[in-house]
Amino acid sequence: MSNPKELRYSKEHEWLSAAEDGVSTVGITEHAANALGDVVFVQLPEVGDTVSAGETCGELESTKSVSDLYSPVSGEITEVNEDVVNDPALVNSAPFAGGWLFKVRVSDEPGDLLSADEYTAFSAG
Amino acid sequence: MGRNDLARHCLGRRPTVSSTGELRHTALDALHRSLGATMTDFAGWDMPLRYGSERDEHLAVRTKAGLFDLSHMGEITVTGPQAAALLDFALVGNIGGVKPGRARYTMICRADGGILDDLIVYRLGETEYMVVANASNAQVVLDALTERAAGFDAEVRDDRDAYALLAVQGPESPGILKSLTDADLDGLKYYAGLPGTVAGVPALIARTGYTGEDGFELFVKPEHAVELWQALTKAGEGVGLVPCGLSCRDTLRLEAGMPLYGHELTTSLTPFDAGLGRVVKFEKEGDFVGREALREAAARAESQPPRVLVGLVAEGRRVPRAGYAVVAGGEVIGEVTSGAPSPTLGKPVAMAYVDPAHAAPGTSGVGVDIRGSHEPYEVVALPFYKRQK
């Protein structure tokens, strides 16, 4: 699997797009989606919520497990992906596209986000 | 996503057999890897969890066919003039009454009535039986049978390494197997087994399974497993056969309302507590281990029933997991033993032990505490799914 070069990645397996007008899009990686198996339920933060880098802001439920969703950055939620709430399988079928999870107006980000190459090495190890 | 969550799966609370941390591998291990399987530690075995989407695998078994590697199951052979007498003493079922070529679902209990394991016993001949135990309990069952064999003219043999086990399950499975064998499959009833040859490989062909569908389990020598897997794959190509992992096996058996050891069955429950008192045959001749305690358990179940095993169907989409509390009116009234999203129903389902007052199908006001939130659930009779014959 290939991790898009233009994104950055957390060690918690989220991806973060470059900010446009200060707003970045967040999803989970294909590696994470594959490891989870079929995602059947997604609980996302609400628009207006403040999230903190590295802290829980939702959950992802698959056939066999339930996992906390963390935010890779701090900021305010500006939009959540209702399509993925209605059809959680999008996380598996298009993790880097239609399966995005939320948009956040970034106020602060940790210094340890990874490049695509770094994340590829990290997730293989 | 938490890093550690990626490795976490909820296949069960089964204890792993391996204490050294070294996993055992089946004869099909390299093949699973070449198919890109996601592997998981299951009772000390490195087993395929899924090859692709577990939902697709599940639906393939319901509508077409699926191919499983179940080589982790524990085979124990019991032979000798008193093989039947030994099994009648050691197990709760009437094993002497099983005709050669047939199989029986039964249990092995402790003297206090607690369930050590649930088993399938195949009568291969007049004086030869094969007992199939769950992987996590195979050693316990082997030890108990060996101990209980004292004084009987019978031999208990550990045949775990003598067999690989492949299962073909689903409505297309009879057609797939027929194309590979001359064995009389039409004459092979459900819960029966006969020796035969499949794709040139000697096999015990059994019409059993754990999916709620028609299907076959093929016991073969490990050195023949790859050849047989490939022949079955080829024979099933045109009718939608797919390789299936243990993840979908679990959702298939859950929909079919079949108990799983470590979840619905444990040493702290008797068969009567599990709603499976019918497997205990008090009318059989002679004593058997657990008889007295099970008599009492049967009487208790009738006069003062313990918790009852029921089905729960979600109104929402959050999935109940084993160990979650079942609640009503703010009180805990039971516990989930197995839960999963049901691909067939399109909703999360669960099996749970609940207080009798809340056990009737249609009982309202029942919920499951899902990490602090009480989600509404409907009480239903098991199974969730029954195949149309």
Short mmCIF file of C-alpha atoms in Angstrom, two decimals:
data_model
loop_
_atom_site.label_atom_id
_atom_site.label_comp_id
_atom_site.label_asym_id
_atom_site.label_seq_id
_atom_site.Cartn_x
_atom_site.Cartn_y
_atom_site.Cartn_z
CA MET A 1 0.00 0.00 0.00
CA SER A 2 1.21 3.52 -0.62
CA ASN A 3 0.83 6.45 1.71
CA PRO A 4 0.18 9.73 -0.13
CA LYS A 5 3.30 11.92 -0.11
CA GLU A 6 1.40 15.17 0.48
CA LEU A 7 0.03 14.01 3.85
CA ARG A 8 1.63 13.81 7.25
CA TYR A 9 1.08 10.97 9.71
CA SER A 10 0.83 10.31 13.43
CA LYS A 11 2.16 7.29 15.25
CA GLU A 12 -1.46 6.62 16.17
CA HIS A 13 -2.11 5.92 12.46
CA GLU A 14 -3.98 9.10 11.55
CA TRP A 15 -3.21 11.16 8.49
CA LEU A 16 -3.36 14.95 8.31
CA SER A 17 -3.65 17.04 5.15
CA ALA A 18 -1.80 20.28 4.58
CA ALA A 19 -3.84 23.17 5.97
CA GLU A 20 -6.01 25.25 3.67
CA ASP A 21 -6.99 28.54 5.33
CA GLY A 22 -5.77 26.97 8.57
CA VAL A 23 -8.03 23.91 8.25
CA SER A 24 -6.68 20.35 7.88
CA THR A 25 -8.50 17.11 7.11
CA VAL A 26 -7.95 14.02 9.29
CA GLY A 27 -8.50 10.32 8.58
CA ILE A 28 -6.98 6.98 9.47
CA THR A 29 -4.41 5.31 7.26
CA GLU A 30 -4.94 2.37 4.96
CA HIS A 31 -2.61 0.38 7.18
CA ALA A 32 -4.87 1.05 10.16
CA ALA A 33 -8.05 0.36 8.21
CA ASN A 34 -6.66 -2.98 7.06
CA ALA A 35 -5.60 -3.90 10.56
CA LEU A 36 -9.03 -3.09 11.97
CA GLY A 37 -11.00 -5.08 9.42
CA ASP A 38 -14.48 -4.06 8.35
CA VAL A 39 -15.39 -0.84 10.16
CA VAL A 40 -19.05 -0.92 11.20
CA PHE A 41 -19.49 2.11 13.43
CA VAL A 42 -17.80 5.49 13.64
CA GLN A 43 -18.28 8.00 16.42
CA LEU A 44 -16.82 11.39 15.53
CA PRO A 45 -16.42 14.65 17.46
CA GLU A 46 -19.04 17.35 16.86
CA VAL A 47 -18.59 20.56 14.92
CA GLY A 48 -17.43 23.21 17.37
CA ASP A 49 -15.71 20.70 19.69
CA THR A 50 -12.16 21.47 20.73
CA VAL A 51 -9.79 18.55 20.32
CA SER A 52 -6.29 18.12 21.71
CA ALA A 53 -3.35 16.46 20.00
CA GLY A 54 -2.95 12.87 21.16
CA GLU A 55 -6.26 12.78 23.00
CA THR A 56 -9.34 10.67 22.34
CA CYS A 57 -12.02 12.33 20.23
CA GLY A 58 -14.11 9.41 19.00
CA GLU A 59 -14.14 5.71 18.33
CA LEU A 60 -14.01 3.24 15.50
CA GLU A 61 -15.73 -0.09 15.81
CA SER A 62 -14.97 -3.07 13.59
CA THR A 63 -16.25 -6.62 13.58
CA LYS A 64 -13.63 -7.75 16.04
CA SER A 65 -12.54 -4.70 17.96
CA VAL A 66 -13.22 -1.21 19.12
CA SER A 67 -10.50 1.44 18.94
CA ASP A 68 -10.24 4.95 20.24
CA LEU A 69 -9.83 7.68 17.67
CA TYR A 70 -7.20 10.28 18.56
CA SER A 71 -6.67 13.70 17.06
CA PRO A 72 -3.20 14.22 15.60
CA VAL A 73 -3.44 17.99 16.27
CA SER A 74 -5.15 20.46 18.58
CA GLY A 75 -7.88 22.74 17.34
CA GLU A 76 -11.57 23.27 16.67
CA ILE A 77 -13.69 20.85 14.63
CA THR A 78 -15.13 22.64 11.60
CA GLU A 79 -16.71 19.71 9.77
CA VAL A 80 -17.32 15.97 10.21
CA ASN A 81 -17.83 13.45 7.43
CA GLU A 82 -21.51 12.47 7.64
CA ASP A 83 -21.03 10.07 4.72
CA VAL A 84 -18.71 7.94 6.80
CA VAL A 85 -21.11 8.03 9.76
CA ASN A 86 -23.82 6.66 7.48
CA ASP A 87 -21.52 4.25 5.66
CA PRO A 88 -18.56 3.31 7.89
CA ALA A 89 -17.26 0.91 5.19
CA LEU A 90 -15.86 4.03 3.45
CA VAL A 91 -13.03 3.93 5.99
CA ASN A 92 -11.95 0.61 4.48
CA SER A 93 -12.68 1.31 0.83
CA ALA A 94 -11.25 4.82 0.61
CA PRO A 95 -9.27 5.69 3.77
CA PHE A 96 -7.37 8.55 2.11
CA ALA A 97 -10.35 9.92 0.16
CA GLY A 98 -14.10 9.49 0.81
CA GLY A 99 -13.34 7.86 4.16
CA TRP A 100 -11.89 11.01 5.76
CA LEU A 101 -13.20 11.63 9.27
CA PHE A 102 -13.14 15.28 10.31
CA LYS A 103 -11.74 18.74 9.54
CA VAL A 104 -10.02 20.76 12.21
CA ARG A 105 -8.88 24.40 12.45
CA VAL A 106 -5.37 23.72 13.72
CA SER A 107 -4.26 25.73 16.75
CA ASP A 108 -1.27 23.58 17.66
CA GLU A 109 0.43 20.49 16.40
CA PRO A 110 2.98 18.20 17.96
CA GLY A 111 6.46 18.15 16.47
CA ASP A 112 6.59 14.42 15.89
CA LEU A 113 4.29 14.01 12.88
CA LEU A 114 5.84 11.75 10.23
CA SER A 115 6.38 12.11 6.51
CA ALA A 116 4.92 9.45 4.20
CA ASP A 117 8.26 7.66 3.97
CA GLU A 118 8.78 7.79 7.72
CA TYR A 119 5.29 6.47 8.33
CA THR A 120 5.73 3.66 5.81
CA ALA A 121 8.86 2.56 7.67
CA PHE A 122 7.15 3.00 11.04
CA SER A 123 4.06 0.98 10.17
CA ALA A 124 6.11 -1.81 8.60
CA GLY A 125 8.22 -2.18 11.72
CA MET B 1 -6.41 5.16 16.45
CA GLY B 2 -4.35 3.74 19.23
CA ARG B 3 -1.26 1.87 18.22
CA ASN B 4 -1.95 -0.99 20.53
CA ASP B 5 -5.48 -1.26 19.26
CA LEU B 6 -4.22 -2.48 15.93
CA ALA B 7 -3.09 -5.74 17.41
CA ARG B 8 -6.16 -6.16 19.55
CA HIS B 9 -8.86 -8.53 18.46
CA CYS B 10 -11.78 -9.84 20.42
CA LEU B 11 -11.95 -13.41 19.16
CA GLY B 12 -12.35 -14.60 22.66
CA ARG B 13 -11.32 -14.89 26.22
CA ARG B 14 -9.84 -18.27 25.50
CA PRO B 15 -6.65 -18.96 27.34
CA THR B 16 -3.77 -19.68 25.02
CA VAL B 17 -2.20 -23.10 25.28
CA SER B 18 1.27 -21.92 24.46
CA SER B 19 3.08 -20.69 27.53
CA THR B 20 6.36 -20.17 25.74
CA GLY B 21 4.91 -17.56 23.42
CA GLU B 22 5.77 -19.71 20.42
CA LEU B 23 2.82 -20.19 18.13
CA ARG B 24 2.02 -23.46 16.40
CA HIS B 25 1.51 -23.47 12.66
CA THR B 26 -0.81 -25.63 10.57
CA ALA B 27 0.22 -27.50 7.43
CA LEU B 28 -1.45 -24.71 5.43
CA ASP B 29 0.51 -21.86 7.01
CA ALA B 30 2.58 -20.90 3.93
CA LEU B 31 -0.53 -21.04 1.78
CA HIS B 32 -2.41 -18.66 4.09
CA ARG B 33 0.46 -16.19 3.90
CA SER B 34 0.61 -16.44 0.11
CA LEU B 35 -3.11 -15.56 0.10
CA GLY B 36 -2.38 -12.46 2.19
CA ALA B 37 -4.22 -13.63 5.30
CA THR B 38 -4.25 -11.54 8.44
CA MET B 39 -3.09 -14.01 11.06
CA THR B 40 -4.00 -14.12 14.74
CA ASP B 41 -3.00 -16.03 17.86
CA PHE B 42 -5.85 -18.39 18.55
CA ALA B 43 -5.37 -20.78 21.48
CA GLY B 44 -1.65 -20.92 20.81
CA TRP B 45 -2.03 -21.40 17.05
CA ASP B 46 -1.19 -18.84 14.39
CA MET B 47 -4.46 -18.95 12.44
CA PRO B 48 -6.02 -16.94 9.60
CA LEU B 49 -8.34 -14.27 11.01
CA ARG B 50 -9.44 -13.14 7.54
CA TYR B 51 -8.09 -12.93 4.00
CA GLY B 52 -9.93 -9.80 2.93
CA SER B 53 -13.24 -8.46 4.21
CA GLU B 54 -14.69 -10.67 6.95
CA ARG B 55 -18.15 -9.46 5.96
CA ASP B 56 -17.65 -10.69 2.39
CA GLU B 57 -16.35 -14.03 3.69
CA HIS B 58 -19.39 -14.36 5.94
CA LEU B 59 -21.83 -13.62 3.14
CA ALA B 60 -20.02 -16.03 0.79
CA VAL B 61 -20.67 -18.88 3.26
CA ARG B 62 -24.34 -17.89 3.55
CA THR B 63 -24.92 -17.66 -0.19
CA LYS B 64 -22.14 -19.64 -1.93
CA ALA B 65 -19.29 -21.38 -0.17
CA GLY B 66 -16.29 -20.81 2.09
CA LEU B 67 -13.12 -22.82 2.72
CA PHE B 68 -11.67 -22.92 6.25
CA ASP B 69 -8.49 -24.28 7.83
CA LEU B 70 -9.52 -25.71 11.21
CA SER B 71 -6.38 -27.73 11.84
CA HIS B 72 -6.11 -26.27 15.33
CA MET B 73 -9.02 -28.41 16.53
CA GLY B 74 -7.95 -31.29 18.80
CA GLU B 75 -8.53 -34.86 17.62
CA ILE B 76 -8.41 -37.69 20.15
CA THR B 77 -8.95 -41.31 19.09
CA VAL B 78 -10.55 -43.77 21.50
CA THR B 79 -10.37 -47.46 20.54
CA GLY B 80 -10.82 -50.86 22.11
CA PRO B 81 -13.56 -53.25 23.24
CA GLN B 82 -14.71 -50.81 25.93
CA ALA B 83 -14.29 -47.58 23.97
CA ALA B 84 -18.06 -46.94 24.05
CA ALA B 85 -18.27 -47.76 27.76
CA LEU B 86 -15.40 -45.39 28.51
CA LEU B 87 -16.99 -42.53 26.57
CA ASP B 88 -20.37 -43.17 28.22
CA PHE B 89 -18.64 -42.84 31.59
CA ALA B 90 -16.47 -39.86 30.66
CA LEU B 91 -19.00 -37.75 28.72
CA VAL B 92 -22.60 -36.68 29.43
CA GLY B 93 -24.05 -38.05 26.18
CA ASN B 94 -25.23 -41.50 25.15
CA ILE B 95 -22.21 -42.42 23.03
CA GLY B 96 -22.82 -46.18 22.94
CA GLY B 97 -26.08 -45.36 21.16
CA VAL B 98 -24.33 -43.59 18.28
CA LYS B 99 -24.33 -45.77 15.18
CA PRO B 100 -21.07 -46.32 13.28
CA GLY B 101 -20.74 -43.57 10.68
CA ARG B 102 -22.67 -41.06 12.76
CA ALA B 103 -21.58 -38.17 14.97
CA ARG B 104 -22.92 -36.62 18.16
CA TYR B 105 -22.61 -33.21 19.80
CA THR B 106 -21.84 -33.71 23.47
CA MET B 107 -19.96 -32.33 26.47
CA ILE B 108 -17.39 -33.39 28.99
CA CYS B 109 -18.09 -32.17 32.52
CA ARG B 110 -16.33 -32.17 35.86
CA ALA B 111 -17.70 -34.11 38.84
CA ASP B 112 -19.35 -30.83 39.98
CA GLY B 113 -21.16 -30.54 36.63
CA GLY B 114 -19.04 -27.67 35.27
CA ILE B 115 -18.44 -27.88 31.52
CA LEU B 116 -14.85 -28.76 30.59
CA ASP B 117 -15.54 -28.60 26.86
CA ASP B 118 -18.13 -29.20 24.18
CA LEU B 119 -17.22 -31.94 21.73
CA ILE B 120 -18.18 -33.72 18.57
CA VAL B 121 -17.73 -37.48 18.76
CA TYR B 122 -17.61 -39.46 15.51
CA ARG B 123 -18.12 -43.20 15.69
CA LEU B 124 -15.75 -44.47 13.03
CA GLY B 125 -16.32 -48.19 13.68
CA GLU B 126 -17.75 -50.62 16.23
CA THR B 127 -14.88 -49.98 18.62
CA GLU B 128 -13.32 -46.78 17.28
CA TYR B 129 -14.29 -43.18 18.00
CA MET B 130 -12.79 -39.80 17.20
CA VAL B 131 -13.39 -37.06 19.76
CA VAL B 132 -12.92 -33.51 18.46
CA ALA B 133 -12.20 -30.93 21.15
CA ASN B 134 -11.76 -27.16 20.98
CA ALA B 135 -8.15 -26.14 20.41
CA SER B 136 -7.99 -24.30 23.73
CA ASN B 137 -9.25 -27.34 25.63
CA ALA B 138 -7.65 -30.22 23.73
CA GLN B 139 -5.05 -30.94 26.43
CA VAL B 140 -7.66 -30.72 29.20
CA VAL B 141 -9.92 -33.14 27.35
CA LEU B 142 -7.05 -35.49 26.56
CA ASP B 143 -5.97 -35.53 30.21
CA ALA B 144 -9.50 -36.09 31.48
CA LEU B 145 -10.20 -38.92 29.04
CA THR B 146 -6.87 -40.57 29.85
CA GLU B 147 -7.58 -40.36 33.57
CA ARG B 148 -11.15 -41.57 33.20
CA ALA B 149 -9.97 -44.54 31.06
CA ALA B 150 -8.50 -46.27 34.12
CA GLY B 151 -10.12 -49.69 34.47
CA PHE B 152 -11.57 -49.68 30.94
CA ASP B 153 -10.25 -51.91 28.17
CA ALA B 154 -9.77 -48.93 25.85
CA GLU B 155 -6.94 -46.79 24.51
CA VAL B 156 -6.98 -42.98 24.42
CA ARG B 157 -4.65 -41.65 21.73
CA ASP B 158 -3.53 -38.06 21.14
CA ASP B 159 -4.08 -37.58 17.39
CA ARG B 160 -3.76 -33.80 17.29
CA ASP B 161 -0.73 -34.02 15.00
CA ALA B 162 -2.21 -36.80 12.87
CA TYR B 163 -4.83 -34.61 11.22
CA ALA B 164 -5.28 -31.41 9.30
CA LEU B 165 -8.91 -30.28 9.14
CA LEU B 166 -10.43 -28.40 6.23
CA ALA B 167 -14.06 -27.29 6.15
CA VAL B 168 -16.16 -26.43 3.11
CA GLN B 169 -19.31 -24.66 4.22
CA GLY B 170 -22.24 -23.09 2.39
CA PRO B 171 -25.00 -24.01 -0.06
CA GLU B 172 -22.54 -24.71 -2.91
CA SER B 173 -20.42 -27.05 -0.81
CA PRO B 174 -22.17 -30.33 -1.80
CA GLY B 175 -21.65 -29.56 -5.49
CA ILE B 176 -18.01 -28.63 -4.98
CA LEU B 177 -17.28 -31.80 -3.05
CA LYS B 178 -19.24 -34.02 -5.46
CA SER B 179 -16.96 -32.92 -8.28
CA LEU B 180 -13.97 -34.26 -6.33
CA THR B 181 -15.21 -37.52 -4.80
CA ASP B 182 -17.06 -40.74 -5.54
CA ALA B 183 -18.24 -40.93 -1.94
CA ASP B 184 -22.02 -41.10 -1.54
CA LEU B 185 -22.63 -37.55 -0.36
CA ASP B 186 -26.38 -37.74 -0.93
CA GLY B 187 -26.48 -40.63 1.52
CA LEU B 188 -24.36 -38.72 4.03
CA LYS B 189 -26.70 -37.17 6.54
CA TYR B 190 -26.10 -34.15 8.75
CA TYR B 191 -23.92 -35.24 11.67
CA ALA B 192 -22.55 -38.26 9.85
CA GLY B 193 -19.08 -39.14 8.62
CA LEU B 194 -17.57 -41.69 6.27
CA PRO B 195 -14.10 -42.51 5.02
CA GLY B 196 -13.52 -41.67 1.37
CA THR B 197 -11.22 -40.06 -1.10
CA VAL B 198 -11.44 -36.38 -2.06
CA ALA B 199 -9.30 -35.22 -5.01
CA GLY B 200 -7.22 -38.36 -4.57
CA VAL B 201 -6.61 -37.63 -0.88
CA PRO B 202 -7.82 -40.11 1.76
CA ALA B 203 -10.18 -38.28 4.09
CA LEU B 204 -12.77 -38.71 6.75
CA ILE B 205 -15.68 -36.83 5.19
CA ALA B 206 -18.09 -35.47 7.81
CA ARG B 207 -21.26 -33.49 7.23
CA THR B 208 -20.69 -31.18 10.16
CA GLY B 209 -19.74 -27.56 10.67
CA TYR B 210 -20.13 -24.51 12.84
CA THR B 211 -21.69 -22.01 10.46
CA GLY B 212 -25.41 -22.79 10.34
CA GLU B 213 -25.03 -23.86 6.70
CA ASP B 214 -24.82 -27.21 4.99
CA GLY B 215 -21.18 -28.21 4.73
CA PHE B 216 -18.43 -30.71 5.21
CA GLU B 217 -15.41 -31.15 7.41
CA LEU B 218 -12.53 -33.11 5.92
CA PHE B 219 -10.02 -34.75 8.24
CA VAL B 220 -6.84 -35.58 6.31
CA LYS B 221 -3.17 -36.26 6.95
CA PRO B 222 -1.28 -32.95 7.28
CA GLU B 223 0.92 -33.81 4.29
CA HIS B 224 -2.19 -33.86 2.09
CA ALA B 225 -3.66 -30.59 3.31
CA VAL B 226 -2.16 -28.26 0.70
CA GLU B 227 -3.08 -30.55 -2.20
CA LEU B 228 -6.67 -30.81 -0.94
CA TRP B 229 -6.98 -27.05 -0.30
CA GLN B 230 -5.83 -26.33 -3.86
CA ALA B 231 -8.19 -28.91 -5.36
CA LEU B 232 -11.14 -27.48 -3.42
CA THR B 233 -10.19 -23.94 -4.42
CA LYS B 234 -10.12 -24.94 -8.08
CA ALA B 235 -13.38 -26.89 -7.85
CA GLY B 236 -15.07 -23.92 -6.22
CA GLU B 237 -13.77 -21.29 -8.64
CA GLY B 238 -16.91 -21.11 -10.75
CA VAL B 239 -19.38 -21.02 -7.86
CA GLY B 240 -17.92 -18.33 -5.64
CA LEU B 241 -15.93 -20.32 -3.06
CA VAL B 242 -13.60 -18.06 -1.06
CA PRO B 243 -11.05 -18.78 1.68
CA CYS B 244 -12.47 -17.81 5.06
CA GLY B 245 -10.86 -16.96 8.38
CA LEU B 246 -11.86 -17.44 11.98
CA SER B 247 -13.40 -13.98 12.21
CA CYS B 248 -16.31 -14.87 9.95
CA ARG B 249 -16.56 -18.33 11.49
CA ASP B 250 -17.33 -16.54 14.75
CA THR B 251 -20.04 -14.30 13.28
CA LEU B 252 -21.53 -17.27 11.39
CA ARG B 253 -21.82 -19.39 14.54
CA LEU B 254 -23.15 -16.44 16.50
CA GLU B 255 -25.94 -15.86 13.99
CA ALA B 256 -26.70 -19.58 14.14
CA GLY B 257 -26.97 -19.33 17.95
CA MET B 258 -24.19 -21.87 18.52
CA PRO B 259 -22.30 -21.65 21.81
CA LEU B 260 -18.56 -21.06 21.96
CA TYR B 261 -16.43 -22.43 24.75
CA GLY B 262 -15.01 -19.64 26.90
CA HIS B 263 -18.03 -17.46 26.07
CA GLU B 264 -21.38 -19.23 26.44
CA LEU B 265 -19.80 -22.33 28.02
CA THR B 266 -17.36 -22.38 30.97
CA THR B 267 -16.39 -24.57 33.90
CA SER B 268 -18.58 -22.40 36.15
CA LEU B 269 -21.72 -23.37 34.21
CA THR B 270 -23.45 -26.74 33.86
CA PRO B 271 -25.13 -27.71 30.57
CA PHE B 272 -28.47 -26.83 32.24
CA ASP B 273 -27.28 -23.33 33.04
CA ALA B 274 -26.33 -22.95 29.37
CA GLY B 275 -29.79 -24.06 28.19
CA LEU B 276 -28.25 -27.23 26.76
CA GLY B 277 -29.52 -29.73 29.35
CA ARG B 278 -30.75 -31.91 26.49
CA VAL B 279 -27.20 -33.15 25.86
CA VAL B 280 -27.15 -34.80 29.31
CA LYS B 281 -28.53 -38.35 29.06
CA PHE B 282 -29.47 -39.50 32.55
CA GLU B 283 -31.24 -42.53 31.09
CA LYS B 284 -28.03 -44.13 29.83
CA GLU B 285 -26.72 -47.18 31.67
CA GLY B 286 -24.08 -46.92 34.35
CA ASP B 287 -22.55 -43.99 36.16
CA PHE B 288 -20.93 -41.04 34.43
CA VAL B 289 -18.76 -38.21 35.67
CA GLY B 290 -20.98 -35.42 36.93
CA ARG B 291 -24.23 -37.42 37.11
CA GLU B 292 -25.13 -36.47 40.68
CA ALA B 293 -24.26 -32.79 40.37
CA LEU B 294 -26.07 -32.57 37.05
CA ARG B 295 -29.23 -34.12 38.57
CA GLU B 296 -29.22 -31.30 41.08
CA ALA B 297 -28.48 -28.73 38.39
CA ALA B 298 -31.43 -30.01 36.34
CA ALA B 299 -33.79 -29.74 39.31
CA ARG B 300 -32.47 -26.26 40.13
CA ALA B 301 -32.94 -25.12 36.53
CA GLU B 302 -36.57 -26.22 36.70
CA SER B 303 -37.53 -24.77 40.10
CA GLN B 304 -35.32 -21.72 40.31
CA PRO B 305 -33.90 -21.03 36.91
CA PRO B 306 -30.51 -19.35 36.75
CA ARG B 307 -29.86 -16.73 34.13
CA VAL B 308 -31.15 -17.63 30.69
CA LEU B 309 -29.21 -17.45 27.44
CA VAL B 310 -31.04 -15.10 25.06
CA GLY B 311 -30.45 -13.25 21.83
CA LEU B 312 -30.23 -9.46 21.70
CA VAL B 313 -30.66 -7.38 18.54
CA ALA B 314 -29.50 -3.77 18.50
CA GLU B 315 -31.69 -0.90 17.47
CA GLY B 316 -28.58 1.20 16.87
CA ARG B 317 -25.20 0.42 15.40
CA ARG B 318 -22.94 0.09 18.43
CA VAL B 319 -21.62 -3.39 18.96
CA PRO B 320 -21.96 -5.24 22.27
CA ARG B 321 -18.85 -7.15 23.30
CA ALA B 322 -18.32 -10.13 25.59
CA GLY B 323 -18.39 -9.01 29.23
CA TYR B 324 -20.56 -5.92 28.71
CA ALA B 325 -23.42 -5.55 31.20
CA VAL B 326 -27.04 -6.03 30.15
CA VAL B 327 -29.22 -3.47 31.92
CA ALA B 328 -32.89 -2.71 32.56
CA GLY B 329 -34.31 0.11 34.65
CA GLY B 330 -30.83 1.14 35.72
CA GLU B 331 -30.04 -2.34 37.11
CA VAL B 332 -27.59 -4.90 35.77
CA ILE B 333 -29.67 -7.91 34.72
CA GLY B 334 -27.15 -9.91 32.77
CA GLU B 335 -23.94 -10.09 30.77
CA VAL B 336 -23.08 -10.33 27.09
CA THR B 337 -21.17 -13.50 26.21
CA SER B 338 -20.68 -12.89 22.46
CA GLY B 339 -21.47 -9.90 20.29
CA ALA B 340 -20.79 -8.81 16.74
CA PRO B 341 -22.27 -6.92 13.83
CA SER B 342 -24.44 -9.49 12.02
CA PRO B 343 -23.82 -9.31 8.28
CA THR B 344 -27.04 -11.21 7.57
CA LEU B 345 -29.30 -9.05 9.75
CA GLY B 346 -27.39 -5.85 9.10
CA LYS B 347 -27.45 -5.01 12.82
CA PRO B 348 -25.31 -5.78 15.84
CA VAL B 349 -26.42 -8.92 17.71
CA ALA B 350 -25.37 -10.59 20.93
CA MET B 351 -25.87 -13.64 23.05
CA ALA B 352 -26.25 -12.87 26.73
CA TYR B 353 -27.17 -14.51 30.00
CA VAL B 354 -30.00 -12.51 31.60
CA ASP B 355 -32.26 -12.85 34.62
CA PRO B 356 -35.37 -14.92 33.79
CA ALA B 357 -37.66 -11.91 34.38
CA HIS B 358 -36.15 -10.25 31.31
CA ALA B 359 -35.61 -13.34 29.16
CA ALA B 360 -38.88 -13.55 27.24
CA PRO B 361 -38.65 -12.56 23.57
CA GLY B 362 -40.08 -9.08 23.16
CA THR B 363 -39.26 -7.97 26.70
CA SER B 364 -38.98 -4.19 26.56
CA GLY B 365 -36.62 -1.81 28.25
CA VAL B 366 -33.51 -3.94 27.92
CA GLY B 367 -30.21 -2.34 27.01
CA VAL B 368 -26.49 -3.00 26.86
CA ASP B 369 -24.02 -0.78 28.65
CA ILE B 370 -21.63 0.09 25.84
CA ARG B 371 -18.75 1.89 27.50
CA GLY B 372 -21.06 3.94 29.70
CA SER B 373 -23.92 4.49 27.29
CA HIS B 374 -27.07 2.35 27.63
CA GLU B 375 -28.00 1.33 24.10
CA PRO B 376 -31.47 -0.20 23.51
CA TYR B 377 -31.66 -3.88 22.53
CA GLU B 378 -34.53 -6.19 21.66
CA VAL B 379 -34.69 -9.60 23.38
CA VAL B 380 -35.21 -12.35 20.79
CA ALA B 381 -35.23 -16.14 20.69
CA LEU B 382 -32.10 -17.84 19.38
CA PRO B 383 -30.93 -18.46 16.72
CA PHE B 384 -30.76 -15.18 14.84
CA TYR B 385 -30.48 -17.05 11.58
CA LYS B 386 -31.84 -20.40 10.44
CA ARG B 387 -31.08 -21.78 7.02
CA GLN B 388 -33.99 -22.65 4.72
CA LYS B 389 -33.79 -26.37 3.95
#
